[in-house]
Coordinates of C-alpha atoms and ligand atoms in Angstrom, one line a residue:
Chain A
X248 CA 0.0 0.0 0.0
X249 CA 1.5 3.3 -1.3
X250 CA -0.8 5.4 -0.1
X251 CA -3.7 5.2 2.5
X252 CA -5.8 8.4 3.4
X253 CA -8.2 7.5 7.1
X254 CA -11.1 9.7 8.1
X255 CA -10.4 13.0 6.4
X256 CA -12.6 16.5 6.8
X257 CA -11.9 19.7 5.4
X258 CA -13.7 22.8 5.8
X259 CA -13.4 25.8 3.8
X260 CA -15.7 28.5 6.2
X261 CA -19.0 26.7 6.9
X262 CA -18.4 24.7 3.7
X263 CA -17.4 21.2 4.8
X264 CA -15.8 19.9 1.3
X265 CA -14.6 16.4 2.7
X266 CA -16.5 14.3 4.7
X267 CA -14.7 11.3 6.3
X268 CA -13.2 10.3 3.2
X269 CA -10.7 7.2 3.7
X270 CA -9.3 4.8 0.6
X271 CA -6.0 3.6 -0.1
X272 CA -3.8 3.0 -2.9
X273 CA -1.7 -0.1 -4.1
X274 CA 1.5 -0.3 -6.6
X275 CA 1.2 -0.5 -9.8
X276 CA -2.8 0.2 -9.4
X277 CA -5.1 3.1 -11.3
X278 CA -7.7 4.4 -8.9
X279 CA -10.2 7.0 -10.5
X280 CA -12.2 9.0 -8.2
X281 CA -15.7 10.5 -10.1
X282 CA -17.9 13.0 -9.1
X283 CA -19.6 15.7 -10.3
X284 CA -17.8 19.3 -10.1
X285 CA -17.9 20.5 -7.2
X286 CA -17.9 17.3 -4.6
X287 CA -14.6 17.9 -3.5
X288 CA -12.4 15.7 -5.5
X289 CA -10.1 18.5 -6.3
X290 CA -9.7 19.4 -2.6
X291 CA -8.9 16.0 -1.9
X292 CA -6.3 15.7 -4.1
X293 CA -4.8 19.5 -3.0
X294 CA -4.7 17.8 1.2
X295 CA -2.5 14.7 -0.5
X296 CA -0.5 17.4 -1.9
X297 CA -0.1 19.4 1.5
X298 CA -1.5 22.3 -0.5
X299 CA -4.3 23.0 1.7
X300 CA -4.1 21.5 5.1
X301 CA -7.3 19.1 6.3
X302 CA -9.5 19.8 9.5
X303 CA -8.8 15.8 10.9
X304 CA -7.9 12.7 9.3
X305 CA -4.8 11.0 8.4
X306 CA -2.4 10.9 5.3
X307 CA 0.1 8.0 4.8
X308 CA 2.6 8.3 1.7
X309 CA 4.9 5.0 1.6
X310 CA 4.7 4.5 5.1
X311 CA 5.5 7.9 6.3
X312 CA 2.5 10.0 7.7
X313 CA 2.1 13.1 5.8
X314 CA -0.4 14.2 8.9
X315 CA -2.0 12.1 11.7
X316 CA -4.8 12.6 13.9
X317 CA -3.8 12.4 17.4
X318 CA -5.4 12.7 20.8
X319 CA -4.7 13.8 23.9
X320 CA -6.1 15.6 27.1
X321 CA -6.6 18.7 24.7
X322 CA -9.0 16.7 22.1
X323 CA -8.1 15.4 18.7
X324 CA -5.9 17.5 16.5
X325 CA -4.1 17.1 13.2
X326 CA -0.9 16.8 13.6
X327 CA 1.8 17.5 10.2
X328 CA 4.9 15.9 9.2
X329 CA 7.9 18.5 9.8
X330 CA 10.1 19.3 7.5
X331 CA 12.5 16.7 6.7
X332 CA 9.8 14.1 5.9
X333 CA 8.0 16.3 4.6
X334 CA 10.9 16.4 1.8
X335 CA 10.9 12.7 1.6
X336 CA 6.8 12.7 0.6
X337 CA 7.1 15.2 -2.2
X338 CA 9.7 12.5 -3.5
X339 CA 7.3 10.0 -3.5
X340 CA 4.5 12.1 -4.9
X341 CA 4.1 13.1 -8.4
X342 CA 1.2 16.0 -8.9
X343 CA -0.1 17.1 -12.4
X344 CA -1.8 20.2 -12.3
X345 CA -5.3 20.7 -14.3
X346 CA -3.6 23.6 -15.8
X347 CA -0.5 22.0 -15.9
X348 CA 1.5 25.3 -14.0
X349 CA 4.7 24.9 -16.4
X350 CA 7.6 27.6 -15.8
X351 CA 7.0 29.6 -18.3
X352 CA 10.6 31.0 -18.6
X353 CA 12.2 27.7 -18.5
X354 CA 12.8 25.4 -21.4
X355 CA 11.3 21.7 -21.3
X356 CA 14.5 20.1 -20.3
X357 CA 14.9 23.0 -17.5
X358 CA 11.6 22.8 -16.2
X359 CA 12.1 18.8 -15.7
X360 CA 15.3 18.8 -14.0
X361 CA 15.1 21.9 -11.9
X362 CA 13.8 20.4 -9.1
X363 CA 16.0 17.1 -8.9
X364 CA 18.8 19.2 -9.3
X365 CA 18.4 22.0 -7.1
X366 CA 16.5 20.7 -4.4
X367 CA 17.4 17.4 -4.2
X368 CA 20.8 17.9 -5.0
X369 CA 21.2 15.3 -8.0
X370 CA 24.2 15.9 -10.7
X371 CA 23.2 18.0 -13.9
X372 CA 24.1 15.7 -16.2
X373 CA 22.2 12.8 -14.4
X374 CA 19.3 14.8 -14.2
X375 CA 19.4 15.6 -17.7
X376 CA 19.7 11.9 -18.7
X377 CA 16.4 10.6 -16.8
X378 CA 14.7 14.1 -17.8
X379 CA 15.8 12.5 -21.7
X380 CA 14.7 9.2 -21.0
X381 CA 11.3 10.4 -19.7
X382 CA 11.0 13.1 -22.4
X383 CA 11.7 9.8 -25.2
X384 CA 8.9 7.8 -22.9
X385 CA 6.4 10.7 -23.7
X386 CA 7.6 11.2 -27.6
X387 CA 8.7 14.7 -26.7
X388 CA 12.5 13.9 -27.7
X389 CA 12.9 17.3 -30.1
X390 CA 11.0 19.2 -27.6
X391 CA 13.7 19.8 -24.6
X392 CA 14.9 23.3 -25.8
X393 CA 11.2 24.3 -26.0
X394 CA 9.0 26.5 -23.9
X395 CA 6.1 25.7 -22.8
X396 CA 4.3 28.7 -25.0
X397 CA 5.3 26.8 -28.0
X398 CA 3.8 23.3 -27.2
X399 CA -0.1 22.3 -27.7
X400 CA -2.1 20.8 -24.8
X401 CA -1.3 17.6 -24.9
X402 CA 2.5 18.2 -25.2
X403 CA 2.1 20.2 -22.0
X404 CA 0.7 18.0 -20.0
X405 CA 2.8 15.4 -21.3
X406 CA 5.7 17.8 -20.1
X407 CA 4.1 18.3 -16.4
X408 CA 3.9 14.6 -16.2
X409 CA 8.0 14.3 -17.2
X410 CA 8.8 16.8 -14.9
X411 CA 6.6 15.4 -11.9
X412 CA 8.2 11.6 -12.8
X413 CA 11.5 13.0 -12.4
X414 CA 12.0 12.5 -8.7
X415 CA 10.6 8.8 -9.1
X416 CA 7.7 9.3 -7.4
X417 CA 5.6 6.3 -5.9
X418 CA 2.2 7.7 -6.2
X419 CA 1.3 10.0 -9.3
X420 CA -1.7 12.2 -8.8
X421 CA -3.7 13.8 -11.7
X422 CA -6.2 16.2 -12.1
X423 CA -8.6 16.2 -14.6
X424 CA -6.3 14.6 -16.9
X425 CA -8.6 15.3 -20.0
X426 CA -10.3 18.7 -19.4
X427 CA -7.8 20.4 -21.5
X428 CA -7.4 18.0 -24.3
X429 CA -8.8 17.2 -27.7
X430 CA -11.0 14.0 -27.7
X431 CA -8.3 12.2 -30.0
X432 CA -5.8 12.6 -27.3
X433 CA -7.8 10.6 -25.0
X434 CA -6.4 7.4 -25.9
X435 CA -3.0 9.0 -26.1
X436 CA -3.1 10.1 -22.1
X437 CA -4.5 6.9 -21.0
X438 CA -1.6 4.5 -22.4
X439 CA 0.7 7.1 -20.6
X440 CA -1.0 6.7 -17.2
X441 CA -0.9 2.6 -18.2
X442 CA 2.8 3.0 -19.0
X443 CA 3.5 4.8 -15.4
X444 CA 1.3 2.0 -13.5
X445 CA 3.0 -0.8 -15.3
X446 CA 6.1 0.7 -14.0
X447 CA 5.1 0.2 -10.1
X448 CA 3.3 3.8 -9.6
X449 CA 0.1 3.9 -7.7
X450 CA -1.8 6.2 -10.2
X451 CA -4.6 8.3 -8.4
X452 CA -6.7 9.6 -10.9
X453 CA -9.4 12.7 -10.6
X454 CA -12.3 12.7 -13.1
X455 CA -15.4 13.6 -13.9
X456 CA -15.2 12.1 -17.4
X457 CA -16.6 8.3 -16.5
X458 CA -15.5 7.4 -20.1
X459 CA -12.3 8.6 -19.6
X460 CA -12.2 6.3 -16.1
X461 CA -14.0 3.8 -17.2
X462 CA -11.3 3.1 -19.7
X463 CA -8.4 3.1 -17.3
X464 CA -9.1 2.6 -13.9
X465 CA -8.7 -0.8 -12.3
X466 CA -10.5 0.5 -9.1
X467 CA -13.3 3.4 -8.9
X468 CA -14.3 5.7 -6.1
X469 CA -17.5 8.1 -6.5
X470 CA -17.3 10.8 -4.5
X471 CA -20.7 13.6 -3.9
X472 CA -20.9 16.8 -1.8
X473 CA -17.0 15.2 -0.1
X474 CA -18.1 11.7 0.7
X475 CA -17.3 8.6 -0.9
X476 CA -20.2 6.9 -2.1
X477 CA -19.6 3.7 -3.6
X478 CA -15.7 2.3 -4.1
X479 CA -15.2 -1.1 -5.9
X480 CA -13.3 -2.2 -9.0
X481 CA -14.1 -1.0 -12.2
X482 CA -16.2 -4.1 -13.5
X483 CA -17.8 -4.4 -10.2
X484 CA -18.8 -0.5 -10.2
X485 CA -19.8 -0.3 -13.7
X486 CA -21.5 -3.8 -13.5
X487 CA -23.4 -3.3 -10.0
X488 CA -24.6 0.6 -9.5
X489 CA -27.9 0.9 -7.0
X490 CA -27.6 4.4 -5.9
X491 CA -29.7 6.4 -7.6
X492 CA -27.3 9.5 -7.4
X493 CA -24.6 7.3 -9.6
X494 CA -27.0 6.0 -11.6
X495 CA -28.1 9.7 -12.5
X496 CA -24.3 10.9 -13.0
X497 CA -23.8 8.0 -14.8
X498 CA -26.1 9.0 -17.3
X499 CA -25.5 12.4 -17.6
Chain B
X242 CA 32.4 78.9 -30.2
X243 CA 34.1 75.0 -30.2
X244 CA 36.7 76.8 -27.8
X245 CA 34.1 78.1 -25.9
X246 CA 32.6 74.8 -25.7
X247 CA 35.9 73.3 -24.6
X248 CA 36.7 75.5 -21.8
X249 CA 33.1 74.2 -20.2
X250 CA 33.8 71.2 -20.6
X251 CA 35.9 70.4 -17.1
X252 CA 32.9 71.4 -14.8
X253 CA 30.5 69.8 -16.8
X254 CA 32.3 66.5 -16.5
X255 CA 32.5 66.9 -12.9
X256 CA 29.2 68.0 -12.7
X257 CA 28.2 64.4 -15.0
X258 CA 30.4 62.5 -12.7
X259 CA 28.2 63.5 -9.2
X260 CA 24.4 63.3 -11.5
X261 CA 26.2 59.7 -12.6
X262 CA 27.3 58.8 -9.2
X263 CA 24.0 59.6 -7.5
X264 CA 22.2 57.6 -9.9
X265 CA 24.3 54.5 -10.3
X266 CA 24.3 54.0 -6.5
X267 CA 20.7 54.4 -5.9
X268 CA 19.6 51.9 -8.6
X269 CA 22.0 49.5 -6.9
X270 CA 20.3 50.5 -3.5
X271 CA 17.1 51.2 -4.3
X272 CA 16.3 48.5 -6.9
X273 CA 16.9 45.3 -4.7
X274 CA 15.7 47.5 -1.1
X275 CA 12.3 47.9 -3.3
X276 CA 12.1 44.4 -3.7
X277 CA 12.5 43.8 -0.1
X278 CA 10.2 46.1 0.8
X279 CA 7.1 44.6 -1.9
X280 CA 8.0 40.9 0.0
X281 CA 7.9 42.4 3.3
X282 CA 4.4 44.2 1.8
X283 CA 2.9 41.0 0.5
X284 CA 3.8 39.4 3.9
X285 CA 1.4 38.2 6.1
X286 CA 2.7 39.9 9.4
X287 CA 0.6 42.7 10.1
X288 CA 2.8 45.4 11.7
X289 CA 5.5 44.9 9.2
X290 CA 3.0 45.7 6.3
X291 CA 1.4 48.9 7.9
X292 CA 4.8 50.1 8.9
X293 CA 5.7 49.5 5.0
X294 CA 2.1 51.3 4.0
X295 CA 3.1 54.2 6.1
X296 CA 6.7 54.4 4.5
X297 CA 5.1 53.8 1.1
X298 CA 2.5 56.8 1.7
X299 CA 5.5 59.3 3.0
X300 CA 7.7 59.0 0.1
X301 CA 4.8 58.9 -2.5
X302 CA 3.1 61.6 -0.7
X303 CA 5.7 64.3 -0.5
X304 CA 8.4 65.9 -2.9
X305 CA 11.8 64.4 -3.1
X306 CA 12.8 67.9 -2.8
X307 CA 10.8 68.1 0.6
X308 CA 13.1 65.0 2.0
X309 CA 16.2 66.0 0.4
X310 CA 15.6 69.1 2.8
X311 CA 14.7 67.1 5.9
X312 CA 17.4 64.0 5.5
X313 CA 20.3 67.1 5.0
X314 CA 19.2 69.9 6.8
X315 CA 16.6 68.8 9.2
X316 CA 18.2 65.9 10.5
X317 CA 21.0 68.3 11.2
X318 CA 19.3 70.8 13.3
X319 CA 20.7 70.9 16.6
X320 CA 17.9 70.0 18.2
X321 CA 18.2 66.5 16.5
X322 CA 21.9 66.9 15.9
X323 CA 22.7 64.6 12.9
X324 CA 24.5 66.4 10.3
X325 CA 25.1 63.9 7.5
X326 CA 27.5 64.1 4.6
X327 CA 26.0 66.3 1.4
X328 CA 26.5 63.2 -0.7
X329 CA 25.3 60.4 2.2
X330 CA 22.6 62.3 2.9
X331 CA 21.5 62.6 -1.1
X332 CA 22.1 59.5 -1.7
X333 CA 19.8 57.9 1.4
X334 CA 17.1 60.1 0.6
X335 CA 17.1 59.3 -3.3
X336 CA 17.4 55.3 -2.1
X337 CA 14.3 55.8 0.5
X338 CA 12.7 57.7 -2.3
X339 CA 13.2 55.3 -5.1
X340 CA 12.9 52.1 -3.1
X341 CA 9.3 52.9 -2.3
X342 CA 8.5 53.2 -6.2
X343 CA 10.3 50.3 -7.2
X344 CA 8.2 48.2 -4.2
X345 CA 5.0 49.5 -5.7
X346 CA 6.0 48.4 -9.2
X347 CA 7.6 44.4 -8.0
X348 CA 4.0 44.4 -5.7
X349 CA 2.3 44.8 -8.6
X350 CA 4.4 42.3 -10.9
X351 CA 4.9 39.7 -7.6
X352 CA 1.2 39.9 -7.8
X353 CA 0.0 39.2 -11.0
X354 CA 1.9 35.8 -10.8
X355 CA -0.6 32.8 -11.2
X356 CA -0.7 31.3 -7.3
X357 CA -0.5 27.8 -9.5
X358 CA 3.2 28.7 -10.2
X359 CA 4.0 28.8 -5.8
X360 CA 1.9 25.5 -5.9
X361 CA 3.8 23.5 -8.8
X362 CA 7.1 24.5 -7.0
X363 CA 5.6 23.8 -3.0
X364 CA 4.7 20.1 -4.8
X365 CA 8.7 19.9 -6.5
X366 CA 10.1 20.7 -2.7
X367 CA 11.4 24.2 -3.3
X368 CA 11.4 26.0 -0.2
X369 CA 9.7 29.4 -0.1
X370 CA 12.8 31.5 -0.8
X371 CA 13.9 29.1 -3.5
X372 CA 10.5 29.8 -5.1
X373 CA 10.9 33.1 -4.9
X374 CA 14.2 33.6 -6.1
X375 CA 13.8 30.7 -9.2
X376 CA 9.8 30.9 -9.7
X377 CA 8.6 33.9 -9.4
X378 CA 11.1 37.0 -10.0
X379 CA 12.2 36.1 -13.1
X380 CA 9.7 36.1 -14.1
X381 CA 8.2 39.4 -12.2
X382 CA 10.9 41.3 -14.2
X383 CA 9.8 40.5 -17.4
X384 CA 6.6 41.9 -16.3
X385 CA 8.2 45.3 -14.8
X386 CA 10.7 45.9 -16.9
X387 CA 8.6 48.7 -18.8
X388 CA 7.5 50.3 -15.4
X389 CA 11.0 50.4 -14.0
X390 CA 12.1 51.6 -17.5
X391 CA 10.4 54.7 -17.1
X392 CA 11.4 55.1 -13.7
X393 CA 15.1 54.5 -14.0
X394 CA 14.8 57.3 -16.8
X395 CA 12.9 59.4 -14.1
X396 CA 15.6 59.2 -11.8
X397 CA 18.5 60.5 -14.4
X398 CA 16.4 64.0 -14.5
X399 CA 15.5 63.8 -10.5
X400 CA 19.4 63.8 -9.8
X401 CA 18.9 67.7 -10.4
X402 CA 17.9 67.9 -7.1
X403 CA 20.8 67.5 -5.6
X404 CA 21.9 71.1 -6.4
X405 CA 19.7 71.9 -3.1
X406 CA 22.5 70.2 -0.8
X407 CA 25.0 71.9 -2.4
X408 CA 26.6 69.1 -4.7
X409 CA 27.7 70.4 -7.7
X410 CA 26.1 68.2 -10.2
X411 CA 25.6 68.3 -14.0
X412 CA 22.7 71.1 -13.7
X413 CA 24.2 73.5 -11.4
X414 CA 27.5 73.0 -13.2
X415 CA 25.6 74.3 -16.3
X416 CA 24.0 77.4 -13.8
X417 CA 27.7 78.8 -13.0
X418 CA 28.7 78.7 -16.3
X419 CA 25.6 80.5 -17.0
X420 CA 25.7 82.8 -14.3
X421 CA 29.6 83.6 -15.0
X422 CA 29.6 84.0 -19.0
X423 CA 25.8 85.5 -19.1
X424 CA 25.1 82.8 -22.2
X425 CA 22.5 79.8 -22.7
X426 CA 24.6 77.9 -23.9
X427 CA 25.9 76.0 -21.0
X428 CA 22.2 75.1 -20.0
X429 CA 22.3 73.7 -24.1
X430 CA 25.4 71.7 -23.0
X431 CA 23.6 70.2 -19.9
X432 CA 20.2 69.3 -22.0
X433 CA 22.1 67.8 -24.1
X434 CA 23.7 65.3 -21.8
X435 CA 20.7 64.4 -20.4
X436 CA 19.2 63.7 -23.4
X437 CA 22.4 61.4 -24.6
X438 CA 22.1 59.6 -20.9
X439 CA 18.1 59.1 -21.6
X440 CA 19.0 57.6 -25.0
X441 CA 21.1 55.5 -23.9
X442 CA 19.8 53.9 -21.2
X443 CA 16.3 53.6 -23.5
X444 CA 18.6 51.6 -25.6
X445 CA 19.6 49.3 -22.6
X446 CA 16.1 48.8 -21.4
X447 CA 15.7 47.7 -25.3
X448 CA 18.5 45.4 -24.9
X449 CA 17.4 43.8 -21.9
X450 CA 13.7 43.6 -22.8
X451 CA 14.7 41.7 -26.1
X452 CA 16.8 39.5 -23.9
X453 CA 13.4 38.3 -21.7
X454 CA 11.4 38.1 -25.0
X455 CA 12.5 34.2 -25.7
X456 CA 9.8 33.5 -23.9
X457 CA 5.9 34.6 -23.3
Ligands
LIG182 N1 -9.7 27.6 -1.5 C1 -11.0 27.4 -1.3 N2 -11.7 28.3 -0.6 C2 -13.0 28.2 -0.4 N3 -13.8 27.2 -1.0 C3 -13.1 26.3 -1.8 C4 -11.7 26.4 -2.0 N4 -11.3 25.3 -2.8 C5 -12.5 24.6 -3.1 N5 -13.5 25.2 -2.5 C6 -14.9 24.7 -2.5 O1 -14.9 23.3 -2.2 C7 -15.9 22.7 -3.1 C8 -15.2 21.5 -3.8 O2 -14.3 22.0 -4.7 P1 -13.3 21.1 -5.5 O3 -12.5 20.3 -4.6 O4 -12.6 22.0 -6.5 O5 -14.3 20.1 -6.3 P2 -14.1 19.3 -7.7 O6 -12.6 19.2 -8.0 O7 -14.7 18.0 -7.4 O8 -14.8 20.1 -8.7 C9 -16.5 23.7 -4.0 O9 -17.7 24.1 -3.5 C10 -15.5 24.9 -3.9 O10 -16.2 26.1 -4.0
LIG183 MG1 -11.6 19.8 -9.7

């Protein structure tokens, strides 16, 4: 298990966006979670992240807590990971961005090795070699001197996936992984996010497109107004829906 | 006349030397002070950012002339009793001065930077100042470069100013002359090295705009 979440909330004001949400993650394994816009899945992926901090609940990333709940005399509190291990999680974890949030003023090949090299502290010419090897994986080989304003779409996202491989992550998060594409690059993404799972990552999917999942999750989690509804794998979810709400998102 | 020319030339050179020293030492001051100042701004701690608004307010509210005066000649009243140098005290109230404008110009670019481009470098492990210093002002001065442009071109004609201290600058250089040889031409000489100093630094900003247009 590469990643496990237990019992998360988030609030944002009065809003609660997450409602006891718990699943885990295995090697190697595609889990989509579904939902309409707006149930939260977004946020969930942004508390894996550390990019919003959650209310209660716990976070494990490859056996290291990213936050636990504790509690004491005081009552139950959330309690982070400090700095050092917080370092070793955003190793494990890849993130791809909606948007994608490339750096602009850096070229492909700089965009994909800035971080191993400066904060990890991996040699350039290392760094450029896996950022070579990844950027061949994606067929972005004559790309490396580019900048993101010259690439379509699909070769940015395919870039933001390079650059959040390059730290070998265990877990690679994605959000909304065909929003911003052209239907015929559909296929395309999902025999990437094939590629990355039959190379050990746990692949943690966020969608709202259930053609899109249904064509490349193994597992499938449907999430409304923060909770998780129904989990199961995909033929068992696609194969055995009795809640009305699914059935009605299902359909459109 | 090219004799004429000739003998003004000594004092105007001196006079170009103080107007260029005065302005190359407060861009070197005021330029990365301003930056400071639009962080310390755009900080969360609240004392820190009034303090900065008050700062901000003073020096954008009052002439340069006014705190020329004060830095030089109130400071050294008795009553307060710290006489600065004519030059130190110039060039800390042109720094105060400028710093505030160049904060409100990096606020503004620090600002319009998508909050996605903190949160793709928080999820890479850059720490905050790493972020700052790779992420986001790089490319802030792309965006400023035309505001501090005009600014840096502001300041070559502001360093007239100093003639109120007493330092003998390019302007008051060109007023002696005058004075002494009852002619116009010496205020012809000093426009004219203004306008050569303006045109070339407009050619620099050029220089260095082209140089951030590889990308957009
Ligand atoms: N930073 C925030 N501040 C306040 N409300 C937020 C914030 N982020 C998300 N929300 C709210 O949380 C809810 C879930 O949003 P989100 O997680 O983006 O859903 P999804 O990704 O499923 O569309 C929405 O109602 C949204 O308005
Ligand atoms: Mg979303």
């Amino acid at each position: 298990m590469v990643l496990k979440v237990e019992g998360l909330w988030k609030s944002f004001k009065t809003e609660q966006v997450l409602k006891d949400v718990g699943f885990s993650l295995q090697t190697g394994e595609i889990l989509a979670i579904i939902g309409r816009s707006g149930s939260g899945k977004t946020t969930l992926l942004r508390c894996i992240n550390n990019l919003v901090k959650c209310d209660r609940g716990s976070i494990m990333v490859d056996g290291i807590y990213l936050c636990r709940q504790v509690t004491d005399a005081n009552g139950t509190k959330c309690v982070y990971a400090k700095g050092p291990e917080q370092l070793q999680i955003r190793k494990r974890l890849g993130m791809v961005f909606q948007s994608f949030n490339l750096f602009p003023h850096m070229s492909v090949l700089e965009n994909i090795i800035e971080a191993p090299v400066r904060v990890f502290r991996v040699p350039r010419p290392e760094a450029e070699e896996k950022a070579r090897r990844l950027l061949a994986m994606l067929e972005l080989q004559d790309k490396e001197a580019a900048y993101p304003f010259e690439l379509s779409g699909g070769q940015k996202q395919r870039v933001a996936i390079a650059r959040a491989c390059a730290l070998n992550p265990l877990v690679m998060c994605l959000d909304e992984p065909t929003s911003a594409l052209d239907p015929e690059l559909r296929e395309g993404i999902a025999q990437t996010i094939e590629n990355l799972a039959a190379q050990g990552m746990g692949v943690l999917l966020i969608t709202h497109d259930m053609v899109f999942a249904k064509r490349v999750a193994h597992r499938v989690i449907f999430m409304e107004e923060g909770e998780i509804l129904a989990e199961g794998s995909k033929e068992e979810f696609f194969a055995d829906i009795n809640n009305e709400r699914i059935k009605s998102f299902i359909a459109g | 006349m090219l004799d004429y020319l000739i003998t003004l030339m000594p004092a105007m050179l001196s006079g170009l030397e103080v107007t260029l020293k005065i302005f190359f030492l407060t861009l070197v001051f005021s330029i990365p002070l301003g930056i400071l100042v639009a962080v310390g701004r755009l900080s969360k701690i609240k004392p820190l950012v009034a303090v900065i608004q008050v700062y901000i307010w003073i020096m954008r509210g009052t002439p340069l002339l006014l705190q020329l005066i004060f830095i030089y000649f109130g400071l050294g009243l008795p009553t307060v009793g710290l006489q600065l140098e004519r030059f130190t005290a110039a060039l800390i109230a042109f720094v105060l001065n400028y710093a505030a404008y160049f904060a409100e110009i990096f606020r503004g670019g620090i600002e319009s930077i998508d909050k996605g481009q903190y949160e793709a470098a928080k999820v890479l492990g850059f720490s905050p100042v790493q972020t700052f210093m790779r992420i986001v002002l790089p490319q802030v001065v792309k965006i400023v470069l035309p505001s501090v442009a005009n600014e840096v071109i502001t300041l070559v004609k502001d360093t007239a100013l100093v003639y109120v201290v007493g330092l003998g600058e390019l302007l008051r250089a060109g007023r002696i002359a005058s004075n002494r040889d009852v002619s116009l031409v010496p205020f012809v000489v000093v426009g004219v090295f203004y306008l050569a100093l303006t045109a070339i630094l407009t050619k620099v900003f050029q220089q260095i705009e082209k140089r951030y247009a590889y990308y957009q």
